[in-house]
């Protein structure tokens, strides 16, 4: 029995249409696990919105969506010569994040990535004259600025974008289009006033696909329920049960991304305090699961297995029966659902 993502098709589509109306120049992003929906599902959804471009993560993802999206497909992964499958479709637009990549892609469609304050990839301002020389006057599809999510004091992503437009112009580029991320509609409107003649296209993923939480719900199927006594050993690691209770086995394990976490940046006393409390509980083998029963998240009986998770319920709680579906609060960008059901 599966780990399922249920989607209210009407609410989901209505939200996407509202975002598209507010951001008419948007480029939908569909990459990785497709925000839980899979990349082909999002490509078909983007086609239904009538947008002219779609951004994917890799060349392999681009190959997978060419048949279900008729517009341009932008590959966000920086181009490395010989590191991707050959794609001859004229709708493919690659990302050049180095002067060498600009040279290798000369004569082909490309977007030049500029190194923003994110400092992840892209050309520095010192690289711009060399890139302009490598292009030899070729008009490219545009430039991109991938901007940080968080904004510490005295940072201004919109002002940073304006400064890049100025630097590109001074280096001899015709800056007709810049692809941006993590800017508000108000900030983009300000950029359009500050830089007449430049089109600013926001690349949007999370807000577009997951911005309406009520439209999506993850549920895990209960596979088995059985009683345990205090002191009984449980699972692969044979931890002892602290008291009488129930073990509930549900679909969804590490293969699907359950229980896997990325490092986080913590700011402020409250988040740090919560993390210390969570770490303290984990040190005594108590970890809250993402699965809920009777309105409360339940404890893992032990760390998730590959395909299933084992939960512990106190004896006084009436356990769910096999076949029941438990709500699951999962990170959509790292969860691979067994099935996606539109209804």
CSV table of C-alpha atoms in Angstrom, one decimal:
chain,number,residue,atom,x,y,z
A,1,UNK,CA,0.0,0.0,0.0
A,2,UNK,CA,1.3,3.4,-1.0
A,3,UNK,CA,2.5,6.7,0.3
A,4,UNK,CA,0.2,9.0,-1.6
A,5,UNK,CA,0.0,12.6,-2.5
A,6,UNK,CA,-3.6,13.7,-3.0
A,7,UNK,CA,-4.2,16.8,-5.0
A,8,UNK,CA,-7.3,18.9,-5.2
A,9,UNK,CA,-7.0,19.6,-8.9
A,10,UNK,CA,-9.4,22.5,-9.0
A,11,UNK,CA,-7.8,24.4,-6.0
A,12,UNK,CA,-4.3,23.5,-7.3
A,13,UNK,CA,-5.0,24.9,-10.8
A,14,UNK,CA,-6.8,27.9,-9.5
A,15,UNK,CA,-3.8,28.9,-7.4
A,16,UNK,CA,-1.5,28.5,-10.4
A,17,UNK,CA,-3.7,30.7,-12.5
A,18,UNK,CA,-3.7,33.4,-9.8
A,19,UNK,CA,0.1,33.3,-9.6
A,20,UNK,CA,0.4,33.5,-13.4
A,21,UNK,CA,-2.0,36.4,-13.6
A,22,UNK,CA,0.1,38.3,-10.9
A,23,UNK,CA,3.4,37.3,-12.6
A,24,UNK,CA,2.7,37.3,-16.4
A,25,UNK,CA,6.4,37.0,-17.2
A,26,UNK,CA,7.0,34.0,-14.9
A,27,UNK,CA,9.0,30.9,-15.9
A,28,UNK,CA,7.8,27.9,-14.0
A,29,UNK,CA,10.5,25.7,-12.4
A,30,UNK,CA,10.1,21.9,-12.5
A,31,UNK,CA,13.2,20.1,-11.2
A,32,UNK,CA,14.4,17.3,-9.0
A,33,UNK,CA,11.5,15.3,-7.7
A,34,UNK,CA,9.1,17.9,-9.2
A,35,UNK,CA,8.2,19.2,-5.8
A,36,UNK,CA,6.6,15.9,-5.0
A,37,UNK,CA,4.5,15.8,-8.2
A,38,UNK,CA,7.2,14.6,-10.6
A,39,UNK,CA,8.7,16.7,-13.3
A,40,UNK,CA,6.5,15.5,-16.2
A,41,UNK,CA,3.3,16.3,-14.2
A,42,UNK,CA,4.5,19.8,-13.7
A,43,UNK,CA,5.5,20.2,-17.3
A,44,UNK,CA,2.0,19.3,-18.4
A,45,UNK,CA,0.6,21.7,-15.8
A,46,UNK,CA,2.9,24.5,-17.1
A,47,UNK,CA,1.7,23.8,-20.7
A,48,UNK,CA,-1.9,24.3,-19.4
A,49,UNK,CA,-1.0,27.7,-18.1
A,50,UNK,CA,0.1,28.9,-21.6
A,51,UNK,CA,3.6,29.9,-20.5
A,52,UNK,CA,6.3,30.0,-23.2
A,53,UNK,CA,9.2,28.7,-21.1
A,54,UNK,CA,9.9,26.0,-18.5
A,55,UNK,CA,13.0,25.7,-16.3
A,56,UNK,CA,14.3,22.2,-15.4
A,57,UNK,CA,17.3,21.2,-13.4
A,58,UNK,CA,19.2,18.9,-15.7
A,59,UNK,CA,19.6,17.8,-19.3
A,60,UNK,CA,18.0,14.5,-18.4
A,61,UNK,CA,14.9,16.3,-17.1
A,62,UNK,CA,14.8,18.5,-20.2
A,63,UNK,CA,14.8,15.3,-22.4
A,64,UNK,CA,11.9,14.0,-20.3
A,65,UNK,CA,9.6,17.1,-20.8
A,66,UNK,CA,10.2,17.9,-24.4
A,67,UNK,CA,7.3,15.7,-25.4
A,68,UNK,CA,4.8,17.3,-23.0
A,69,UNK,CA,5.8,21.0,-23.1
A,70,UNK,CA,5.9,22.9,-26.5
A,71,UNK,CA,7.8,26.0,-25.4
A,72,UNK,CA,11.5,26.6,-24.6
A,73,UNK,CA,13.1,24.4,-22.0
A,74,UNK,CA,15.8,26.1,-19.8
A,75,UNK,CA,18.4,23.8,-18.2
A,76,UNK,CA,19.4,25.4,-14.9
A,77,UNK,CA,22.4,23.2,-14.2
A,78,UNK,CA,25.6,24.9,-15.4
A,79,UNK,CA,26.9,23.6,-18.7
A,80,UNK,CA,29.9,21.3,-18.6
A,81,UNK,CA,31.3,20.2,-21.9
A,82,UNK,CA,30.7,16.4,-22.4
A,83,UNK,CA,28.8,16.0,-19.1
A,84,UNK,CA,25.3,15.8,-20.5
A,85,UNK,CA,23.4,13.8,-23.1
A,86,UNK,CA,23.3,15.3,-26.6
A,87,UNK,CA,20.2,17.3,-27.1
A,88,UNK,CA,19.7,18.8,-30.5
A,89,UNK,CA,16.2,20.3,-30.0
A,90,UNK,CA,16.3,24.1,-30.8
A,91,UNK,CA,14.0,24.7,-27.8
A,92,UNK,CA,16.8,23.9,-25.4
A,93,UNK,CA,18.4,26.8,-23.6
A,94,UNK,CA,21.5,26.1,-21.6
A,95,UNK,CA,23.1,28.0,-18.6
A,96,UNK,CA,26.6,29.2,-19.0
A,97,UNK,CA,28.2,29.9,-15.5
A,98,UNK,CA,31.8,30.3,-16.6
A,99,UNK,CA,33.7,32.0,-19.4
A,100,UNK,CA,34.8,28.6,-20.7
A,101,UNK,CA,31.1,27.5,-20.9
A,102,UNK,CA,30.3,30.7,-22.8
A,103,UNK,CA,33.0,29.8,-25.3
A,104,UNK,CA,31.8,26.2,-25.6
A,105,UNK,CA,28.2,27.3,-26.1
A,106,UNK,CA,29.0,30.1,-28.6
A,107,UNK,CA,26.6,29.8,-31.5
A,108,UNK,CA,24.0,28.0,-29.4
A,109,UNK,CA,21.1,29.3,-27.2
A,110,UNK,CA,22.2,30.2,-23.7
A,111,UNK,CA,21.6,32.2,-20.6
A,112,UNK,CA,24.7,33.6,-18.8
A,113,UNK,CA,24.4,33.2,-15.1
A,114,UNK,CA,25.8,36.1,-13.0
A,115,UNK,CA,27.4,35.4,-9.6
A,116,UNK,CA,25.0,37.0,-7.1
A,117,UNK,CA,25.5,37.4,-3.4
A,118,UNK,CA,24.4,33.8,-3.1
A,119,UNK,CA,27.9,33.0,-4.3
A,120,UNK,CA,27.0,29.6,-5.6
A,121,UNK,CA,27.9,29.8,-9.3
A,122,UNK,CA,28.1,32.3,-12.2
A,123,UNK,CA,30.4,34.8,-13.9
A,124,UNK,CA,32.0,37.4,-11.7
A,125,UNK,CA,32.0,41.1,-12.9
A,126,UNK,CA,35.6,40.7,-13.8
A,127,UNK,CA,34.7,37.9,-16.2
A,128,UNK,CA,32.3,40.0,-18.2
A,129,UNK,CA,34.7,41.4,-20.7
A,130,UNK,CA,36.1,37.9,-21.5
A,131,UNK,CA,32.6,36.6,-21.9
A,132,UNK,CA,31.6,39.4,-24.2
A,133,UNK,CA,34.8,38.7,-26.3
A,134,UNK,CA,33.9,35.0,-26.5
A,135,UNK,CA,30.4,35.7,-27.8
A,136,UNK,CA,31.7,38.0,-30.5
A,137,UNK,CA,28.5,40.0,-30.7
A,138,UNK,CA,26.1,37.0,-30.5
A,139,UNK,CA,22.7,37.9,-29.0
A,140,UNK,CA,21.9,35.4,-26.2
A,141,UNK,CA,18.6,34.6,-24.6
A,142,UNK,CA,19.4,36.5,-21.4
A,143,UNK,CA,21.1,36.6,-18.1
A,144,UNK,CA,20.2,35.2,-14.7
A,145,UNK,CA,20.6,36.1,-11.1
A,146,UNK,CA,19.8,33.5,-8.5
A,147,UNK,CA,19.3,35.5,-5.3
A,148,UNK,CA,19.3,34.4,-1.7
A,149,UNK,CA,16.1,33.6,0.2
A,150,UNK,CA,17.0,35.2,3.5
A,151,UNK,CA,17.8,38.9,3.7
A,152,UNK,CA,20.1,39.9,6.6
A,153,UNK,CA,20.2,43.6,7.5
A,154,UNK,CA,21.4,46.0,4.9
A,155,UNK,CA,20.9,43.6,2.0
A,156,UNK,CA,18.8,44.6,-1.0
A,157,UNK,CA,18.5,42.0,-3.8
A,158,UNK,CA,16.6,44.5,-6.0
A,159,UNK,CA,19.5,47.0,-5.8
A,160,UNK,CA,21.9,44.2,-6.4
A,161,UNK,CA,20.0,43.4,-9.6
A,162,UNK,CA,20.2,47.0,-10.8
A,163,UNK,CA,23.9,47.1,-10.2
A,164,UNK,CA,24.3,43.9,-12.4
A,165,UNK,CA,22.3,45.5,-15.2
A,166,UNK,CA,24.7,48.5,-15.1
A,167,UNK,CA,27.8,46.2,-15.0
A,168,UNK,CA,26.5,44.1,-18.0
A,169,UNK,CA,25.7,47.2,-20.0
A,170,UNK,CA,29.1,48.8,-19.3
A,171,UNK,CA,30.7,45.5,-20.5
A,172,UNK,CA,29.0,45.9,-23.9
A,173,UNK,CA,26.0,43.5,-23.5
A,174,UNK,CA,22.5,44.2,-24.6
A,175,UNK,CA,20.6,43.4,-21.5
A,176,UNK,CA,17.1,42.6,-22.9
A,177,UNK,CA,16.1,39.9,-20.4
A,178,UNK,CA,17.2,39.0,-16.9
A,179,UNK,CA,15.8,35.9,-15.1
A,180,UNK,CA,15.5,36.5,-11.4
A,181,UNK,CA,14.5,34.6,-8.3
A,182,UNK,CA,13.0,35.4,-4.9
A,183,UNK,CA,11.9,38.9,-5.7
A,184,UNK,CA,8.4,40.2,-5.0
A,185,UNK,CA,6.1,41.6,-7.7
A,186,UNK,CA,6.6,45.0,-6.2
A,187,UNK,CA,10.4,44.7,-6.4
A,188,UNK,CA,10.2,43.5,-10.0
A,189,UNK,CA,7.9,46.5,-10.9
A,190,UNK,CA,10.6,48.8,-9.3
A,191,UNK,CA,13.3,47.1,-11.4
A,192,UNK,CA,11.2,47.7,-14.6
A,193,UNK,CA,11.0,51.4,-13.8
A,194,UNK,CA,14.7,51.6,-12.9
A,195,UNK,CA,15.9,49.7,-16.0
A,196,UNK,CA,13.6,50.5,-18.9
A,197,UNK,CA,14.2,48.2,-21.9
A,198,UNK,CA,15.1,45.2,-19.7
A,199,UNK,CA,12.5,42.5,-19.2
A,200,UNK,CA,12.7,40.8,-15.7
A,201,UNK,CA,11.3,37.2,-15.7
A,202,UNK,CA,10.8,35.6,-12.3
A,203,UNK,CA,11.6,31.9,-12.1
A,204,UNK,CA,9.1,30.4,-9.7
A,205,UNK,CA,8.8,26.9,-8.3
A,206,UNK,CA,7.7,26.6,-4.6
A,207,UNK,CA,5.2,29.5,-4.7
A,208,UNK,CA,3.6,28.2,-7.9
A,209,UNK,CA,3.3,24.5,-7.1
A,210,UNK,CA,3.0,24.5,-3.3
A,211,UNK,CA,1.7,27.9,-2.5
A,212,UNK,CA,-1.8,26.7,-1.7
A,213,UNK,CA,-1.3,24.2,1.2
A,214,UNK,CA,-5.0,23.2,1.3
A,215,UNK,CA,-4.7,21.8,-2.3
A,216,UNK,CA,-2.3,19.0,-1.4
A,217,UNK,CA,-2.3,16.4,1.3
A,218,UNK,CA,0.2,13.5,1.9
A,219,UNK,CA,-1.1,10.3,3.4
A,220,UNK,CA,0.6,7.1,4.5
A,221,UNK,CA,-1.2,3.7,4.5
A,222,UNK,CA,-1.2,1.7,7.7
A,223,UNK,CA,0.2,-1.7,6.9
A,224,UNK,CA,0.0,-3.4,10.3
A,225,UNK,CA,-0.8,-2.7,14.0
A,226,UNK,CA,0.1,-4.9,16.9
A,227,UNK,CA,0.5,-4.6,20.7
A,228,UNK,CA,3.9,-4.5,22.6
A,229,UNK,CA,4.6,-4.9,26.2
A,230,UNK,CA,7.0,-2.8,28.2
A,231,UNK,CA,10.5,-4.2,27.7
A,232,UNK,CA,9.7,-5.8,24.3
A,233,UNK,CA,12.4,-5.3,21.8
A,234,UNK,CA,11.4,-3.6,18.5
A,235,UNK,CA,12.7,-3.3,15.0
A,236,UNK,CA,16.2,-3.7,13.4
A,237,UNK,CA,17.9,-1.9,16.3
A,238,UNK,CA,16.0,-3.9,19.0
A,239,UNK,CA,15.3,-0.9,21.2
A,240,UNK,CA,13.1,-1.7,24.2
A,241,UNK,CA,9.6,-0.4,24.5
A,242,UNK,CA,9.4,2.0,27.4
A,243,UNK,CA,5.8,1.0,28.3
A,244,UNK,CA,2.9,-1.0,27.0
A,245,UNK,CA,1.6,0.3,23.7
A,246,UNK,CA,1.1,-0.3,20.0
A,247,UNK,CA,3.5,-0.5,17.1
A,248,UNK,CA,1.9,0.9,13.9
A,249,UNK,CA,3.7,0.1,10.6
A,250,UNK,CA,3.0,2.7,7.8
A,251,UNK,CA,4.1,3.1,4.2
A,252,UNK,CA,6.9,5.5,3.6
A,253,UNK,CA,10.6,5.2,4.5
A,254,UNK,CA,14.0,6.5,3.5
A,255,UNK,CA,13.5,5.5,-0.1
A,256,UNK,CA,10.6,8.0,-0.2
A,257,UNK,CA,12.6,10.6,1.7
A,258,UNK,CA,10.9,10.1,5.1
A,259,UNK,CA,13.1,11.0,8.0
A,260,UNK,CA,15.8,12.6,5.9
A,261,UNK,CA,16.8,16.1,6.8
A,262,UNK,CA,19.1,18.8,5.4
A,263,UNK,CA,21.2,21.0,7.7
A,264,UNK,CA,19.5,24.2,8.6
A,265,UNK,CA,20.6,27.8,9.5
A,266,UNK,CA,19.2,28.8,12.8
A,267,UNK,CA,18.7,32.4,13.8
A,268,UNK,CA,17.3,33.7,17.1
A,269,UNK,CA,16.9,32.2,20.5
A,270,UNK,CA,13.6,30.5,20.0
A,271,UNK,CA,14.6,28.4,17.0
A,272,UNK,CA,17.9,27.5,18.7
A,273,UNK,CA,16.0,26.5,21.9
A,274,UNK,CA,13.6,24.3,19.9
A,275,UNK,CA,16.6,22.6,18.1
A,276,UNK,CA,18.3,21.9,21.5
A,277,UNK,CA,15.1,20.4,22.8
A,278,UNK,CA,14.7,18.2,19.7
A,279,UNK,CA,18.3,17.1,19.9
A,280,UNK,CA,17.9,16.3,23.6
A,281,UNK,CA,15.0,14.0,22.8
A,282,UNK,CA,16.8,12.4,20.0
A,283,UNK,CA,19.7,11.6,22.3
A,284,UNK,CA,17.3,9.4,24.3
A,285,UNK,CA,15.9,7.9,21.1
A,286,UNK,CA,12.7,9.9,21.0
A,287,UNK,CA,12.0,11.4,17.6
A,288,UNK,CA,8.7,12.8,16.5
A,289,UNK,CA,7.5,11.3,13.2
A,290,UNK,CA,5.7,13.3,10.4
A,291,UNK,CA,2.7,11.0,10.7
A,292,UNK,CA,-0.4,12.0,12.6
A,293,UNK,CA,-3.1,10.0,14.3
A,294,UNK,CA,-6.1,11.6,16.2
A,295,UNK,CA,-4.7,15.0,15.4
A,296,UNK,CA,-1.2,14.5,16.9
A,297,UNK,CA,2.1,13.6,15.4
A,298,UNK,CA,3.2,10.3,16.7
A,299,UNK,CA,6.7,9.1,17.8
A,300,UNK,CA,8.9,6.8,15.7
A,301,UNK,CA,9.4,3.4,17.3
A,302,UNK,CA,12.8,3.4,15.6
A,303,UNK,CA,14.4,5.2,12.6
A,304,UNK,CA,12.5,4.7,9.3
A,305,UNK,CA,13.3,1.7,7.2
A,306,UNK,CA,13.7,1.8,3.4
A,307,UNK,CA,10.1,1.4,2.5
A,308,UNK,CA,8.2,1.7,5.8
A,309,UNK,CA,8.2,3.5,9.2
A,310,UNK,CA,7.4,2.0,12.6
A,311,UNK,CA,5.5,4.3,15.0
A,312,UNK,CA,4.8,3.9,18.7
A,313,UNK,CA,1.4,4.7,20.3
A,314,UNK,CA,0.7,4.6,24.0
A,315,UNK,CA,-1.7,1.7,25.1
A,316,UNK,CA,-4.5,4.2,26.0
A,317,UNK,CA,-4.7,5.4,22.4
A,318,UNK,CA,-7.0,3.4,20.1
A,319,UNK,CA,-4.7,2.4,17.2
A,320,UNK,CA,-5.5,2.8,13.5
A,321,UNK,CA,-6.4,-0.4,11.6
A,322,UNK,CA,-4.6,-1.7,8.5
A,323,UNK,CA,-5.7,0.2,5.4
A,324,UNK,CA,-6.3,3.5,7.3
A,325,UNK,CA,-4.4,6.5,5.9
A,326,UNK,CA,-2.5,8.8,8.2
A,327,UNK,CA,-1.9,12.4,7.4
A,328,UNK,CA,1.8,13.1,6.9
A,329,UNK,CA,3.6,16.4,7.1
A,330,UNK,CA,6.5,15.9,4.6
A,331,UNK,CA,9.0,18.0,2.8
A,332,UNK,CA,7.7,18.0,-0.7
A,333,UNK,CA,11.1,18.9,-2.3
A,334,UNK,CA,12.7,15.7,-1.0
A,335,UNK,CA,9.8,13.2,-0.9
A,336,UNK,CA,9.2,10.7,-3.6
A,337,UNK,CA,5.5,9.6,-3.4
A,338,UNK,CA,4.4,6.2,-4.5
A,339,UNK,CA,1.5,7.8,-6.3
A,340,UNK,CA,0.0,11.2,-7.1
A,341,UNK,CA,-3.8,11.2,-7.2
A,342,UNK,CA,-5.6,14.2,-8.8
A,343,UNK,CA,-9.2,14.5,-7.7
